[in-house]
Amino acid sequence: MRCFRFYGFRWYTWTVFIFLFFAMIILQPITWFHFLWTKYIGVEEPRNKILRSIYDNSANIIKSVKIRTAIYLIVSLGLAAISIVNVIGCTEVKIEDPPDSETVLSNCVSSWHVTQCWGLALLLNFLFSRVFFIFKWIVAGGMTCFYLYVVWDLKSTLFAIDATWNVGLDPRISHTLSVIIITVSLYWIDRTTEYRNRLDNLWQIQLNEEQQEAETMLKVNNMLLENILPAHVVQVYLNLHRSIDELYYENYDNVAVMFASLTDYKLGMETDADMSDKFVLSILDEVISDFDRLLITGSSIHKVEKIKVAGWTYMAACGLDPNRRDSIDSSSNTSTIRGNSPYDKAVVLTMVEFAAAMMMQLRNFNRGSFQSFEGLNLRIGISNGKVAAGVVGSLKPLYDIWGHAVNMASRMDSTGETGKIQVTENTALILEECGVLTACRGETFVKGAGYVKTYFVPLDDHFNLIKTEDSILYYRKENRNRYNNLINGFDDVSDATSVYSFNSLYGMSAANDITSIQADNYFASRSYEPNDGDSITSSELDYTTTDNAYNNDMTRNQTFEPADSTSNSEDVEDTRC
Ligand SMILES: Nc1ncnc2c1ncn2[C@@H]1O[C@H](COP(=O)(O)OP(=O)(O)OP(=O)(O)O)[C@@H](O)[C@H]1O
């Protein structure tokens, strides 16, 4: 009976095994650490130093091609070495009993096991996904060649005496065929997988691009729609389940409506008609764009909605809040009653502040404009009340508002004065309740409504609304300006006024000219009778003002100074007509 002696593994066998074991143990967590941390803990980086360095190395492995390739080489070649080291390390021993018998290989595993392990090493080589495919093919080719060298030369005896499935076929050929077939098959599997992955990747890129395009288009559509429709109406129109014929209609109890007309547009000196049109359009475009910017820069929580631009008129409204449709805050169902709720007041106040901001914006525009342009002015009308809103038209939908408040706002504009904000009585009452100064203009004829009381909303030098409590200061300043203007012969009040005043103030045959100044409609209801005891008498200058605190002495060429600068504000509160 033959007797085999076991000689144990050689040192290099153990070395390779131990090295690879630790390499695998260390590399595994390092390569996966970043992925697992991000997935289960989050994007926040670890604070612990050791974890942080593992995290960084792990991130480097993901980013760096060189590190990835090095790991690939260590793992693939290491596994190949493990599967072959046993064969290279096995020794030929002489069988001692009987003494003349042949040598046999000892300490070797079955050569078919080795070939299968080699096949697994080849499989692992192709499993690495983020390594350049030609490089993988070179490594796989090198491994196959080396294996064939082992089979046919280095350990030829071991493979030659092995079992084979084909009787008469050299087992080494069987091993050779197995390894080559495994290599080629894996190569094709790898190529087709790679091709599919690339295709998937391209599709993914294409899909991403198309998704981005679709998102951009959606944003553009939204933007365009939001330019012509209020945001909440856009959502209704973007609803795919909405029927095309469905009418969109809303009712609001209190909306502040504004019509602002550009006046004094003595634009361009060009003789060429086309050129002039272009110039006018560019001016209009710039001014309207400036106004549009105010819609988004306003600080009020109540949104001012641009309704349309018709010719030189800018129409806007405040209070078209989707949550306020059929508002229960409304105190009455008649359109003339004012809205008493804080919301109603805020809506009106926001609209008036917006109008003031438009005036300031236009002043800035005029200051920055070029020489051939003589400047624009604004005439603004505001009203508030019940409004019906809706979208009309299907191909070119237009959001618009209708109602008494809209008609009145339009009339406040058309019957107003350049450079002033005219409001209806209802709106003025709300403003007054908000502590904003208004000045009664008097009875104004409004088509369809007859004579109605209208009010101006005065603004200070910085286009701010004036608080009721500051009315004394305001009127004093107004008077001072007026007198200064009159004395200097300025022409920014009505012509008749300035002519008359100039004459009277300088004692030039004034008495028989004009006996009353209606200079400015901020001043109404009370008479101011200057008394200098000299050239100007009350009959010469019947100056109407709301502030009877200013019964002062006024001397010729002297700046107007009120005698009682601490007058009670109650004196000026009554600005009703
Ligand atoms: N949604 C709106 N958009 C623009 N302007 C409007 C709107 N609703 C009313 N107006 C304007 O308000 C003004 C007053 O309307 P109202 O119906 O009282 O008078 P009208 O007699 O029809 O108008 P007009 O005096 O122009 O003939 C009109 O000039 C009209 O153009």
XYZ file of C-alpha atoms and ligand atoms in Angstrom:
608
model
C 0.000 0.000 0.000
C 1.324 3.409 -0.882
C 2.137 5.787 1.881
C 1.995 9.575 1.442
C 3.698 11.979 3.737
C 2.334 15.411 4.356
C 4.968 18.140 4.052
C 2.826 21.183 4.829
C 2.584 24.480 2.958
C 5.658 26.438 1.961
C 6.319 29.874 3.564
C 5.326 31.850 0.467
C 1.986 30.090 0.410
C 1.262 31.319 3.915
C 2.606 34.773 3.161
C 0.294 35.238 0.179
C -2.683 33.914 2.103
C -2.094 36.141 5.146
C -1.338 39.237 3.058
C -4.446 38.820 0.981
C -6.590 38.035 3.986
C -5.641 41.295 5.674
C -5.802 43.266 2.438
C -9.384 42.081 1.966
C -10.308 42.697 5.600
C -8.964 46.270 5.441
C -10.033 47.217 1.934
C -13.606 45.991 2.236
C -14.747 48.491 4.914
C -12.635 51.309 3.481
C -14.122 51.031 0.018
C -17.687 50.805 1.323
C -17.413 53.278 4.182
C -18.304 56.475 2.296
C -21.296 54.891 0.603
C -22.656 53.347 3.817
C -22.061 56.526 5.843
C -23.880 58.718 3.325
C -26.721 56.240 3.043
C -27.373 55.545 6.724
C -25.980 58.575 8.560
C -26.242 61.421 6.093
C -24.125 63.923 4.249
C -22.562 65.287 7.415
C -18.950 64.139 7.616
C -17.733 62.149 10.665
C -16.087 64.156 13.461
C -14.013 61.345 14.929
C -10.475 61.497 13.503
C -10.149 57.800 12.627
C -13.599 57.661 11.074
C -12.867 60.901 9.262
C -9.661 59.492 7.705
C -11.486 56.295 6.666
C -14.262 58.460 5.240
C -11.773 60.596 3.277
C -9.897 57.556 1.948
C -13.166 55.973 0.984
C -14.176 59.139 -0.864
C -10.777 59.163 -2.590
C -11.285 55.595 -3.772
C -14.565 56.628 -5.360
C -12.991 59.661 -7.023
C -9.519 58.420 -7.972
C -9.085 56.126 -10.982
C -5.530 55.263 -9.877
C -6.536 54.090 -6.407
C -9.424 52.121 -7.861
C -7.146 50.427 -10.400
C -4.591 49.616 -7.710
C -7.268 47.967 -5.548
C -8.527 46.085 -8.569
C -5.049 44.740 -9.267
C -4.455 43.753 -5.637
C -7.775 41.930 -5.335
C -7.794 40.197 -8.756
C -4.164 39.169 -8.801
C -4.324 38.266 -5.117
C -7.238 35.887 -5.685
C -5.500 34.411 -8.712
C -2.391 33.909 -6.604
C -4.400 32.199 -3.834
C -5.908 29.768 -6.297
C -2.571 28.867 -7.911
C -0.129 29.124 -5.009
C -1.149 25.733 -3.740
C -0.263 24.135 -7.066
C 3.057 25.907 -7.386
C 3.873 24.947 -3.795
C 3.124 21.244 -4.096
C 6.108 18.949 -4.180
C 7.119 15.685 -5.900
C 7.902 12.968 -3.406
C 9.294 9.460 -3.845
C 7.212 6.643 -2.662
C 9.380 4.654 -0.344
C 7.405 1.500 -0.367
C 8.262 -0.183 -2.700
C 11.562 1.677 -2.986
C 11.841 1.759 -6.776
C 8.370 3.105 -7.431
C 7.753 6.333 -9.348
C 7.579 9.814 -7.855
C 4.140 11.289 -7.160
C 2.941 14.749 -6.417
C 2.082 15.307 -2.854
C 0.434 18.096 -0.972
C -1.581 19.210 -4.017
C -5.257 19.815 -4.332
C -7.082 18.401 -7.313
C -6.008 20.242 -10.484
C -9.662 20.650 -11.538
C -10.326 22.531 -8.309
C -7.427 24.793 -9.176
C -8.834 25.432 -12.649
C -12.256 26.234 -11.160
C -10.693 28.609 -8.640
C -8.770 30.231 -11.495
C -12.048 30.595 -13.317
C -13.516 32.343 -10.245
C -10.484 34.662 -10.117
C -11.122 35.499 -13.787
C -14.785 36.122 -13.013
C -13.860 38.509 -10.219
C -11.478 40.295 -12.581
C -14.383 41.075 -14.893
C -16.742 41.978 -12.057
C -14.933 45.234 -11.343
C -17.179 47.752 -13.008
C -15.313 51.052 -12.885
C -12.055 49.862 -14.418
C -11.082 50.520 -18.013
C -12.251 47.447 -19.995
C -9.058 47.069 -22.088
C -7.050 46.990 -18.919
C -9.296 44.225 -17.565
C -8.886 42.309 -20.809
C -5.092 42.605 -20.623
C -5.074 41.352 -17.023
C -7.446 38.487 -17.887
C -5.286 37.594 -20.939
C -2.143 37.676 -18.800
C -3.765 35.461 -16.163
C -4.870 32.940 -18.815
C -1.410 32.819 -20.383
C 0.177 32.325 -16.978
C -2.223 29.516 -16.178
C -1.446 27.783 -19.466
C 2.246 28.090 -18.639
C 1.547 26.371 -15.300
C -0.511 23.650 -17.003
C 1.893 22.939 -19.858
C 5.239 23.622 -18.281
C 5.534 24.463 -14.585
C 3.288 21.717 -13.194
C 2.766 19.711 -16.353
C 3.010 16.403 -14.427
C 0.199 17.310 -12.100
C -2.158 18.282 -14.939
C -1.080 15.419 -17.237
C -2.085 12.686 -14.833
C -5.366 14.295 -13.937
C -8.744 12.937 -14.813
C -10.362 13.988 -18.085
C -13.878 13.627 -19.383
C -12.801 12.681 -22.862
C -11.074 9.359 -22.995
C -7.866 9.747 -24.934
C -7.784 13.506 -24.615
C -4.798 14.918 -22.781
C -6.158 16.424 -19.480
C -3.971 19.482 -20.059
C -5.969 20.217 -23.213
C -9.162 19.947 -21.166
C -7.777 22.445 -18.634
C -6.601 24.719 -21.431
C -10.016 24.667 -23.110
C -11.776 25.290 -19.781
C -9.686 28.344 -18.953
C -9.875 29.812 -22.467
C -13.633 29.257 -22.712
C -14.172 30.810 -19.289
C -12.001 33.811 -20.232
C -13.668 34.406 -23.605
C -17.181 33.921 -22.163
C -16.515 36.332 -19.345
C -15.035 38.770 -21.815
C -18.241 38.696 -23.905
C -20.451 38.922 -20.854
C -18.380 41.880 -19.699
C -18.608 43.561 -23.128
C -22.356 43.112 -23.417
C -22.841 44.319 -19.827
C -20.616 47.261 -20.528
C -22.515 48.017 -23.749
C -25.827 47.818 -21.920
C -24.534 50.004 -19.124
C -23.294 52.582 -21.598
C -26.606 52.478 -23.408
C -28.430 52.869 -20.091
C -26.122 55.708 -19.225
C -26.752 57.432 -22.565
C -30.473 56.941 -22.138
C -30.191 58.284 -18.627
C -28.309 61.357 -19.895
C -30.855 61.828 -22.669
C -33.669 61.375 -20.168
C -32.074 63.886 -17.796
C -31.649 66.382 -20.642
C -35.253 65.879 -21.727
C -36.422 66.190 -18.130
C -34.428 69.390 -17.735
C -35.848 70.711 -21.000
C -39.340 69.793 -19.853
C -38.738 71.468 -16.483
C -37.385 74.586 -18.197
C -40.352 74.635 -20.549
C -42.698 74.236 -17.594
C -40.973 77.116 -15.815
C -41.114 79.258 -18.967
C -44.791 78.362 -19.411
C -45.432 79.170 -15.762
C -43.540 82.418 -16.082
C -45.399 83.402 -19.227
C -48.713 82.431 -17.721
C -47.902 84.215 -14.468
C -47.164 87.298 -16.522
C -50.616 87.317 -17.955
C -52.527 85.631 -15.155
C -52.254 85.810 -11.346
C -50.319 82.917 -9.783
C -53.379 81.186 -8.321
C -55.172 81.326 -11.676
C -52.104 79.840 -13.382
C -52.415 76.768 -11.163
C -56.020 76.358 -12.282
C -54.975 76.619 -15.924
C -52.088 74.163 -15.494
C -54.436 71.585 -14.028
C -54.578 68.883 -16.711
C -57.978 67.653 -15.545
C -59.577 71.025 -16.133
C -62.046 71.200 -18.964
C -61.067 73.714 -21.655
C -64.547 75.225 -21.813
C -64.773 75.717 -18.044
C -65.295 79.390 -17.156
C -62.974 80.803 -14.530
C -64.727 83.324 -12.378
C -64.139 84.878 -8.941
C -65.976 87.355 -6.711
C -64.205 89.637 -4.276
C -65.781 91.872 -1.682
C -63.023 94.398 -1.413
C -60.348 95.018 -4.006
C -58.413 98.251 -4.468
C -58.137 99.130 -8.143
C -55.697 101.583 -9.687
C -55.492 103.210 -13.096
C -52.284 105.161 -13.707
C -51.989 107.147 -16.914
C -48.719 108.472 -18.246
C -49.116 112.072 -19.276
C -46.901 114.807 -20.736
C -45.243 112.444 -23.139
C -43.560 114.944 -25.419
C -41.225 112.302 -26.595
C -38.527 112.393 -29.258
C -37.685 115.051 -31.757
C -37.148 112.665 -34.629
C -38.697 113.561 -37.931
C -38.742 109.995 -39.175
C -42.142 108.581 -38.144
C -40.921 104.975 -37.819
C -38.012 106.052 -35.709
C -40.291 108.079 -33.505
C -42.664 105.145 -32.972
C -39.764 102.956 -32.023
C -38.481 105.554 -29.620
C -41.865 106.035 -27.986
C -42.294 102.299 -27.645
C -38.884 101.909 -26.059
C -39.699 104.631 -23.526
C -43.036 103.032 -22.726
C -41.356 99.651 -22.419
C -38.765 100.985 -19.993
C -41.290 102.782 -17.831
C -43.690 99.841 -17.709
C -40.778 97.505 -16.900
C -39.855 99.790 -14.015
C -43.428 99.640 -12.746
C -43.475 95.856 -13.157
C -40.382 95.596 -10.997
C -42.305 97.289 -8.191
C -44.781 94.416 -8.272
C -42.135 92.014 -7.062
C -40.076 94.326 -4.887
C -42.974 95.611 -2.795
C -42.689 94.833 0.920
C -46.389 94.451 1.592
C -47.732 90.983 2.248
C -50.638 91.859 -0.021
C -49.751 91.315 -3.608
C -50.378 94.013 -6.159
C -51.500 92.330 -9.356
C -50.906 93.983 -12.708
C -54.076 93.615 -14.715
C -53.074 95.151 -18.020
C -51.518 98.062 -19.849
C -53.897 99.855 -22.190
C -52.174 102.508 -24.222
C -50.442 104.734 -21.715
C -52.497 103.480 -18.804
C -51.237 100.968 -16.285
C -53.968 99.084 -14.489
C -53.353 97.164 -11.257
C -55.315 95.831 -8.321
C -54.647 94.712 -4.776
C -56.731 92.229 -2.841
C -57.150 89.576 -5.500
C -56.130 87.075 -2.896
C -57.441 83.561 -3.659
C -58.214 83.028 0.038
C -60.401 86.094 0.015
C -62.792 85.158 -2.699
C -66.291 85.866 -1.430
C -64.633 87.246 1.660
C -66.684 87.170 4.831
C -64.836 90.255 6.068
C -66.942 92.450 3.888
C -69.228 94.576 5.993
C -71.889 95.168 3.406
C -73.007 94.162 -0.002
C -73.237 97.664 -1.323
C -70.307 98.790 -3.335
C -70.085 102.224 -1.750
C -69.543 101.055 1.789
C -65.953 101.005 2.881
C -64.205 97.812 4.044
C -63.601 98.057 7.772
C -61.575 94.956 8.415
C -57.805 95.267 8.856
C -57.440 93.283 5.664
C -59.565 95.735 3.657
C -57.590 98.650 5.026
C -54.289 96.982 4.264
C -55.385 96.316 0.692
C -56.260 99.968 0.092
C -53.117 101.198 1.811
C -50.927 98.850 -0.228
C -52.507 100.066 -3.453
C -51.950 103.725 -2.573
C -48.375 103.052 -1.485
C -47.813 101.272 -4.765
C -49.129 104.320 -6.608
C -46.716 106.537 -4.636
C -43.856 104.169 -5.455
C -44.786 104.394 -9.148
C -44.517 108.172 -8.962
C -41.093 107.931 -7.377
C -39.998 105.361 -9.946
C -41.104 107.699 -12.724
C -39.264 110.617 -11.156
C -36.093 108.491 -11.101
C -36.713 107.489 -14.682
C -37.115 111.096 -15.775
C -33.909 112.042 -13.993
C -31.967 109.277 -15.716
C -33.381 109.817 -19.171
C -31.684 111.467 -22.100
C -31.878 114.998 -23.421
C -34.357 114.650 -26.257
C -36.844 113.345 -23.768
C -38.822 115.924 -21.852
C -40.108 113.738 -19.073
C -43.262 111.897 -18.232
C -45.793 112.423 -15.519
C -48.408 110.252 -13.863
C -52.066 110.771 -13.182
C -53.435 108.142 -10.861
C -56.934 107.142 -9.886
C -57.778 104.644 -7.154
C -61.002 103.180 -5.878
C -62.011 100.130 -3.903
C -64.986 97.867 -3.527
C -66.606 94.770 -4.933
C -64.995 93.284 -7.971
C -65.664 90.342 -10.214
C -62.591 88.715 -11.704
C -62.258 86.092 -14.361
C -60.478 84.821 -17.395
C -61.909 85.404 -20.804
C -60.784 83.874 -24.054
C -59.377 80.421 -24.696
C -56.572 80.852 -27.220
C -55.337 84.056 -25.652
C -56.755 84.001 -22.131
C -56.975 87.380 -20.447
C -57.507 87.896 -16.740
C -59.553 90.987 -16.070
C -61.672 92.580 -13.369
C -65.021 94.251 -13.615
C -67.306 96.163 -11.349
C -68.241 99.555 -9.993
C -64.899 99.916 -8.206
C -63.058 99.371 -11.510
C -65.191 101.940 -13.330
C -64.702 104.443 -10.525
C -60.947 103.917 -10.449
C -60.851 104.545 -14.186
C -62.903 107.710 -13.697
C -60.653 108.848 -10.822
C -57.785 108.603 -13.283
C -59.486 110.286 -16.211
C -60.845 113.154 -14.089
C -57.671 113.446 -12.010
C -54.758 115.808 -12.223
C -51.304 115.172 -13.503
C -48.866 114.314 -10.736
C -51.607 113.489 -8.250
C -53.406 110.471 -6.861
C -57.152 110.925 -6.869
C -59.330 108.551 -4.855
C -63.007 108.066 -4.215
C -64.568 109.106 -0.922
C -64.819 105.525 0.247
C -61.119 104.970 -0.353
C -60.250 108.292 1.302
C -62.212 107.297 4.427
C -60.274 104.060 4.679
C -57.000 105.910 4.243
C -57.993 108.340 6.946
C -58.750 105.459 9.277
C -55.255 104.234 8.537
C -53.903 107.620 9.582
C -53.057 108.727 6.056
C -53.684 112.318 5.079
C -56.132 112.974 2.259
C -57.323 116.307 0.942
C -60.771 116.862 -0.416
C -60.763 118.062 -3.956
C -64.429 118.939 -4.071
C -67.238 117.662 -6.198
C -66.074 116.167 -9.419
C -68.339 115.177 -12.266
C -68.031 111.491 -12.971
C -69.805 110.117 -15.978
C -72.459 107.657 -14.929
C -72.302 108.724 -11.257
C -72.883 112.472 -11.442
C -71.107 114.806 -9.013
C -69.141 112.870 -6.426
C -66.685 113.927 -3.770
C -63.139 113.006 -4.643
C -59.925 113.295 -2.707
C -56.274 113.690 -3.467
C -53.646 111.759 -1.554
C -50.763 114.189 -0.975
C -47.206 112.889 -0.910
C -44.099 114.385 0.659
C -40.853 115.191 -1.182
C -39.815 111.561 -1.008
C -43.124 110.316 -2.347
C -44.231 108.971 1.018
C -47.804 109.123 2.203
C -48.285 111.733 4.874
C -49.538 110.791 8.293
C -52.605 112.690 9.463
C -50.658 113.788 12.545
C -48.042 115.395 10.275
C -50.606 117.362 8.287
C -49.699 120.685 9.940
C -46.114 120.390 8.869
C -47.182 119.298 5.439
C -49.545 122.201 4.831
C -47.066 124.681 6.250
C -44.472 123.409 3.813
C -46.948 123.437 0.978
C -47.845 127.026 1.729
C -44.225 128.030 1.983
C -43.471 126.388 -1.334
C -46.450 128.013 -2.869
C -45.508 131.457 -1.746
C -41.923 130.929 -2.752
C -43.106 129.829 -6.146
C -45.399 132.746 -6.480
C -42.707 135.181 -5.456
C -40.189 133.645 -7.817
C -42.717 133.539 -10.613
C -42.617 129.756 -10.938
C -45.233 128.281 -13.135
C -45.938 124.949 -11.498
C -49.370 125.854 -10.245
C -52.098 126.823 -12.637
C -51.251 129.594 -15.075
C -53.991 131.870 -13.829
C -52.792 131.460 -10.308
C -49.214 132.255 -10.974
C -50.002 135.232 -13.148
C -52.369 136.603 -10.617
C -50.186 135.904 -7.656
C -47.127 137.298 -9.293
C -49.003 140.469 -10.023
C -50.584 140.794 -6.646
C -47.460 140.037 -4.745
C -45.581 142.661 -6.699
C -48.467 145.163 -6.540
C -49.082 145.100 -10.278
C -52.751 145.935 -10.955
C -53.914 142.870 -9.243
C -57.103 144.040 -7.730
C -59.215 143.801 -10.818
C -57.639 140.700 -12.315
C -58.545 137.605 -10.490
C -59.942 137.570 -7.039
C -59.643 133.966 -6.119
C -56.996 131.388 -6.370
C -57.911 127.796 -6.684
C -54.250 126.969 -6.816
C -54.149 123.599 -5.463
C -56.908 121.291 -4.562
C -55.103 119.934 -1.545
C -56.454 123.121 0.028
C -60.125 123.456 0.389
C -63.047 124.661 2.445
C -61.341 127.284 4.580
C -60.192 130.694 3.592
C -56.836 132.040 4.267
C -56.822 135.807 4.345
C -53.357 137.262 4.246
C -53.174 140.606 5.908
C -50.061 142.642 5.411
C -51.958 145.906 5.649
C -50.115 147.076 2.622
C -50.545 146.151 -0.989
C -52.312 142.798 -0.658
C -55.770 142.661 0.801
C -58.045 139.754 1.431
C -60.057 140.677 -1.610
C -56.923 140.441 -3.717
C -55.852 137.066 -2.414
C -58.635 134.818 -1.373
C -56.391 131.901 -0.795
C -58.228 128.771 0.187
C -56.605 126.419 2.585
C -57.600 123.707 4.955
C -55.435 125.124 7.663
C -56.898 128.111 9.413
C -53.949 128.068 11.759
C -52.075 129.969 9.109
C -53.735 133.335 9.573
C -50.469 135.065 9.546
C -49.085 138.374 8.615
C -47.472 138.221 5.262
C -45.356 140.933 3.845
C -44.402 141.416 0.246
C -41.466 139.369 -0.941
C -41.364 137.598 2.339
C -41.377 133.879 2.771
C -44.542 132.665 4.308
C -44.111 131.694 7.941
C -47.084 130.556 10.003
C -47.489 132.465 13.217
C -48.533 129.528 15.262
C -46.339 126.626 14.428
C -47.718 124.563 17.270
C -51.289 124.656 16.066
C -53.540 121.898 17.071
C -53.760 119.135 14.523
C -57.518 119.153 14.904
C -57.412 122.364 12.938
C -56.308 120.528 9.871
C -58.122 117.278 10.322
C -61.255 118.395 8.627
C -60.355 118.009 5.028
C -63.895 116.995 4.079
C -65.447 119.157 1.455
N -61.697 95.885 -16.903
C -61.476 97.117 -17.340
N -60.350 97.410 -17.988
C -60.094 98.634 -18.451
N -60.923 99.662 -18.320
C -62.092 99.432 -17.692
C -62.423 98.148 -17.169
N -63.645 98.229 -16.605
C -64.050 99.509 -16.771
N -63.121 100.211 -17.409
C -63.160 101.631 -17.786
O -63.849 102.330 -16.824
C -64.538 103.414 -17.424
C -65.867 103.547 -16.799
O -66.668 102.529 -17.260
P -68.248 102.713 -17.411
O -68.778 101.383 -17.770
O -68.750 103.355 -16.171
O -68.414 103.796 -18.543
P -68.665 103.716 -20.095
O -69.697 104.716 -20.407
O -68.927 102.301 -20.492
O -67.258 104.135 -20.646
P -66.865 105.326 -21.617
O -67.004 106.571 -20.837
O -65.409 105.036 -21.955
O -67.768 105.244 -22.779
C -64.565 103.157 -18.911
O -63.799 104.118 -19.590
C -63.951 101.805 -19.066
O -63.043 101.787 -20.161
